[in-house]
């Protein structure tokens, strides 16, 4: 049993200084009673990698929103959005591939391994969920995913 709000708050607490340096704010719209069946460390890795990608690529002064927009008997459904830089459409289908980088000029030395979103996808799937990504019409990106209820 993982209390999702606690896991997410832990991620933001761990990233507090980096978020502050970039002027990134966040809003979490998840009820404190929402629980998922799974592994705490894998659940936090989902949000850790999404937040780290926002810090690295979205720009400064960005806002992150995490919302539980629906729940049914089997799943909770979430969105993770930021209003920063969008990703060129041709890269979206491959974002969850291991070692894939949308910015070909990046190297490991400049940050990242190309594994973050592959880890996110695998962690979501291990929790019997699905994940997708799209650009938001108003700018930024949106990850839409589900996790099995406890």
mmCIF file of C-alpha atoms in Angstrom:
data_model
loop_
_atom_site.group_PDB
_atom_site.id
_atom_site.type_symbol
_atom_site.label_atom_id
_atom_site.label_comp_id
_atom_site.label_asym_id
_atom_site.label_seq_id
_atom_site.Cartn_x
_atom_site.Cartn_y
_atom_site.Cartn_z
ATOM 1 C CA UNK A 1 0.000 0.000 0.000
ATOM 2 C CA UNK A 2 1.535 3.294 -1.120
ATOM 3 C CA UNK A 3 -0.050 6.596 -0.122
ATOM 4 C CA UNK A 4 0.561 8.476 -3.349
ATOM 5 C CA UNK A 5 0.480 12.007 -1.957
ATOM 6 C CA UNK A 6 3.225 11.161 0.559
ATOM 7 C CA UNK A 7 5.422 9.676 -2.173
ATOM 8 C CA UNK A 8 4.971 12.738 -4.398
ATOM 9 C CA UNK A 9 5.649 15.156 -1.544
ATOM 10 C CA UNK A 10 8.884 13.267 -0.779
ATOM 11 C CA UNK A 11 10.030 13.798 -4.386
ATOM 12 C CA UNK A 12 9.316 17.530 -4.274
ATOM 13 C CA UNK A 13 11.017 17.849 -0.901
ATOM 14 C CA UNK A 14 14.128 16.128 -2.297
ATOM 15 C CA UNK A 15 14.139 18.436 -5.343
ATOM 16 C CA UNK A 16 13.283 21.617 -3.439
ATOM 17 C CA UNK A 17 16.568 23.477 -4.057
ATOM 18 C CA UNK A 18 16.750 22.598 -7.760
ATOM 19 C CA UNK A 19 13.128 23.648 -8.267
ATOM 20 C CA UNK A 20 13.750 26.917 -6.443
ATOM 21 C CA UNK A 21 16.852 27.667 -8.560
ATOM 22 C CA UNK A 22 14.757 27.358 -11.737
ATOM 23 C CA UNK A 23 11.740 29.183 -10.328
ATOM 24 C CA UNK A 24 9.571 26.112 -10.848
ATOM 25 C CA UNK A 25 6.362 25.935 -8.845
ATOM 26 C CA UNK A 26 4.037 22.991 -8.457
ATOM 27 C CA UNK A 27 0.466 22.129 -7.611
ATOM 28 C CA UNK A 28 -0.626 18.667 -6.489
ATOM 29 C CA UNK A 29 -4.320 17.846 -6.793
ATOM 30 C CA UNK A 30 -4.365 14.378 -5.276
ATOM 31 C CA UNK A 31 -6.459 13.359 -2.314
ATOM 32 C CA UNK A 32 -4.451 12.139 0.665
ATOM 33 C CA UNK A 33 -6.576 8.954 0.747
ATOM 34 C CA UNK A 34 -5.473 7.752 -2.697
ATOM 35 C CA UNK A 35 -3.475 4.560 -2.349
ATOM 36 C CA UNK A 36 -1.928 2.386 -5.012
ATOM 37 C CA UNK A 37 -0.835 -1.202 -4.795
ATOM 38 C CA UNK A 38 2.886 -1.324 -5.430
ATOM 39 C CA UNK A 39 6.447 -0.557 -4.545
ATOM 40 C CA UNK A 40 7.128 2.796 -2.860
ATOM 41 C CA UNK A 41 10.547 3.264 -4.506
ATOM 42 C CA UNK A 42 9.246 2.525 -7.995
ATOM 43 C CA UNK A 43 6.289 4.861 -7.481
ATOM 44 C CA UNK A 44 8.602 7.662 -6.366
ATOM 45 C CA UNK A 45 10.884 6.959 -9.350
ATOM 46 C CA UNK A 46 7.983 7.789 -11.673
ATOM 47 C CA UNK A 47 7.597 11.257 -10.198
ATOM 48 C CA UNK A 48 11.324 11.736 -9.576
ATOM 49 C CA UNK A 49 12.126 11.234 -13.259
ATOM 50 C CA UNK A 50 9.253 13.414 -14.458
ATOM 51 C CA UNK A 51 10.301 16.233 -12.113
ATOM 52 C CA UNK A 52 13.977 15.910 -13.091
ATOM 53 C CA UNK A 53 13.048 16.135 -16.778
ATOM 54 C CA UNK A 54 11.006 19.259 -16.079
ATOM 55 C CA UNK A 55 13.967 20.818 -14.251
ATOM 56 C CA UNK A 56 16.375 19.938 -17.082
ATOM 57 C CA UNK A 57 14.321 20.732 -20.163
ATOM 58 C CA UNK A 58 11.169 22.763 -19.512
ATOM 59 C CA UNK A 59 12.840 26.105 -18.821
ATOM 60 C CA UNK A 60 12.609 28.561 -15.965
ATOM 61 C CA UNK A 61 9.486 29.843 -14.217
ATOM 62 C CA UNK A 62 7.517 26.738 -15.165
ATOM 63 C CA UNK A 63 4.562 25.315 -13.261
ATOM 64 C CA UNK A 64 4.059 21.593 -12.693
ATOM 65 C CA UNK A 65 0.562 20.229 -12.072
ATOM 66 C CA UNK A 66 -0.137 16.690 -10.912
ATOM 67 C CA UNK A 67 -3.809 15.750 -10.911
ATOM 68 C CA UNK A 68 -5.884 12.665 -10.197
ATOM 69 C CA UNK A 69 -8.574 13.295 -12.796
ATOM 70 C CA UNK A 70 -10.477 10.019 -12.445
ATOM 71 C CA UNK A 71 -10.674 6.793 -10.465
ATOM 72 C CA UNK A 72 -12.628 3.613 -11.075
ATOM 73 C CA UNK A 73 -12.757 0.241 -9.318
ATOM 74 C CA UNK A 74 -9.384 -0.885 -10.691
ATOM 75 C CA UNK A 75 -7.294 2.227 -11.410
ATOM 76 C CA UNK A 76 -6.474 5.785 -10.496
ATOM 77 C CA UNK A 77 -5.797 8.065 -13.500
ATOM 78 C CA UNK A 78 -3.348 10.944 -13.399
ATOM 79 C CA UNK A 79 -1.892 13.765 -15.419
ATOM 80 C CA UNK A 80 1.515 15.299 -14.928
ATOM 81 C CA UNK A 81 1.793 18.560 -16.859
ATOM 82 C CA UNK A 82 4.170 21.439 -17.164
ATOM 83 C CA UNK A 83 3.747 24.658 -19.112
ATOM 84 C CA UNK A 84 7.358 24.838 -20.274
ATOM 85 C CA UNK A 85 8.913 23.949 -23.587
ATOM 86 C CA UNK A 86 7.113 21.495 -25.838
ATOM 87 C CA UNK A 87 8.837 18.551 -27.514
ATOM 88 C CA UNK A 88 8.988 18.355 -31.318
ATOM 89 C CA UNK A 89 6.167 16.038 -32.418
ATOM 90 C CA UNK A 90 8.491 13.655 -34.271
ATOM 91 C CA UNK A 91 10.175 12.744 -30.964
ATOM 92 C CA UNK A 92 7.046 11.966 -28.942
ATOM 93 C CA UNK A 93 6.556 8.346 -30.139
ATOM 94 C CA UNK A 94 10.094 7.419 -29.061
ATOM 95 C CA UNK A 95 10.381 9.267 -25.728
ATOM 96 C CA UNK A 96 9.947 6.125 -23.623
ATOM 97 C CA UNK A 97 12.698 4.183 -25.444
ATOM 98 C CA UNK A 98 15.850 3.419 -23.481
ATOM 99 C CA UNK A 99 18.741 5.776 -24.295
ATOM 100 C CA UNK A 100 16.576 7.916 -26.592
ATOM 101 C CA UNK A 101 17.219 11.645 -26.405
ATOM 102 C CA UNK A 102 15.039 14.181 -28.158
ATOM 103 C CA UNK A 103 18.009 16.587 -28.134
ATOM 104 C CA UNK A 104 20.707 14.765 -30.096
ATOM 105 C CA UNK A 105 23.367 17.224 -28.987
ATOM 106 C CA UNK A 106 23.142 16.076 -25.376
ATOM 107 C CA UNK A 107 25.667 13.779 -23.819
ATOM 108 C CA UNK A 108 25.849 11.996 -20.485
ATOM 109 C CA UNK A 109 28.270 14.655 -19.310
ATOM 110 C CA UNK A 110 25.685 17.377 -19.834
ATOM 111 C CA UNK A 111 23.132 15.476 -17.788
ATOM 112 C CA UNK A 112 20.996 12.404 -18.047
ATOM 113 C CA UNK A 113 21.441 8.920 -19.409
ATOM 114 C CA UNK A 114 18.424 8.659 -21.668
ATOM 115 C CA UNK A 115 16.881 6.174 -19.233
ATOM 116 C CA UNK A 116 14.541 8.377 -17.170
ATOM 117 C CA UNK A 117 11.368 8.033 -19.214
ATOM 118 C CA UNK A 118 12.055 4.343 -19.912
ATOM 119 C CA UNK A 119 12.181 3.871 -16.130
ATOM 120 C CA UNK A 120 8.924 5.812 -15.799
ATOM 121 C CA UNK A 121 7.181 3.639 -18.401
ATOM 122 C CA UNK A 122 8.451 0.385 -16.868
ATOM 123 C CA UNK A 123 7.462 1.477 -13.345
ATOM 124 C CA UNK A 124 3.963 2.406 -14.549
ATOM 125 C CA UNK A 125 3.613 -0.921 -16.373
ATOM 126 C CA UNK A 126 4.836 -2.875 -13.330
ATOM 127 C CA UNK A 127 1.979 -1.226 -11.446
ATOM 128 C CA UNK A 128 -0.451 -2.513 -14.096
ATOM 129 C CA UNK A 129 -0.866 0.925 -15.654
ATOM 130 C CA UNK A 130 -0.328 2.638 -18.974
ATOM 131 C CA UNK A 131 1.329 5.946 -19.867
ATOM 132 C CA UNK A 132 1.319 8.303 -22.836
ATOM 133 C CA UNK A 133 2.685 11.768 -23.565
ATOM 134 C CA UNK A 134 1.514 14.669 -25.704
ATOM 135 C CA UNK A 135 2.230 18.334 -26.220
ATOM 136 C CA UNK A 136 -0.271 20.703 -24.695
ATOM 137 C CA UNK A 137 -1.904 23.156 -27.136
ATOM 138 C CA UNK A 138 -1.031 26.046 -24.797
ATOM 139 C CA UNK A 139 2.592 24.905 -24.498
ATOM 140 C CA UNK A 140 4.411 22.361 -22.395
ATOM 141 C CA UNK A 141 3.814 18.654 -22.139
ATOM 142 C CA UNK A 142 1.349 16.284 -20.503
ATOM 143 C CA UNK A 143 1.914 12.748 -19.301
ATOM 144 C CA UNK A 144 -1.296 10.762 -18.829
ATOM 145 C CA UNK A 145 -1.046 7.535 -16.852
ATOM 146 C CA UNK A 146 -2.844 5.044 -14.671
ATOM 147 C CA UNK A 147 -1.831 3.027 -11.606
ATOM 148 C CA UNK A 148 -3.644 0.068 -10.036
ATOM 149 C CA UNK A 149 -5.648 0.901 -6.927
ATOM 150 C CA UNK A 150 -4.847 -0.666 -3.596
#
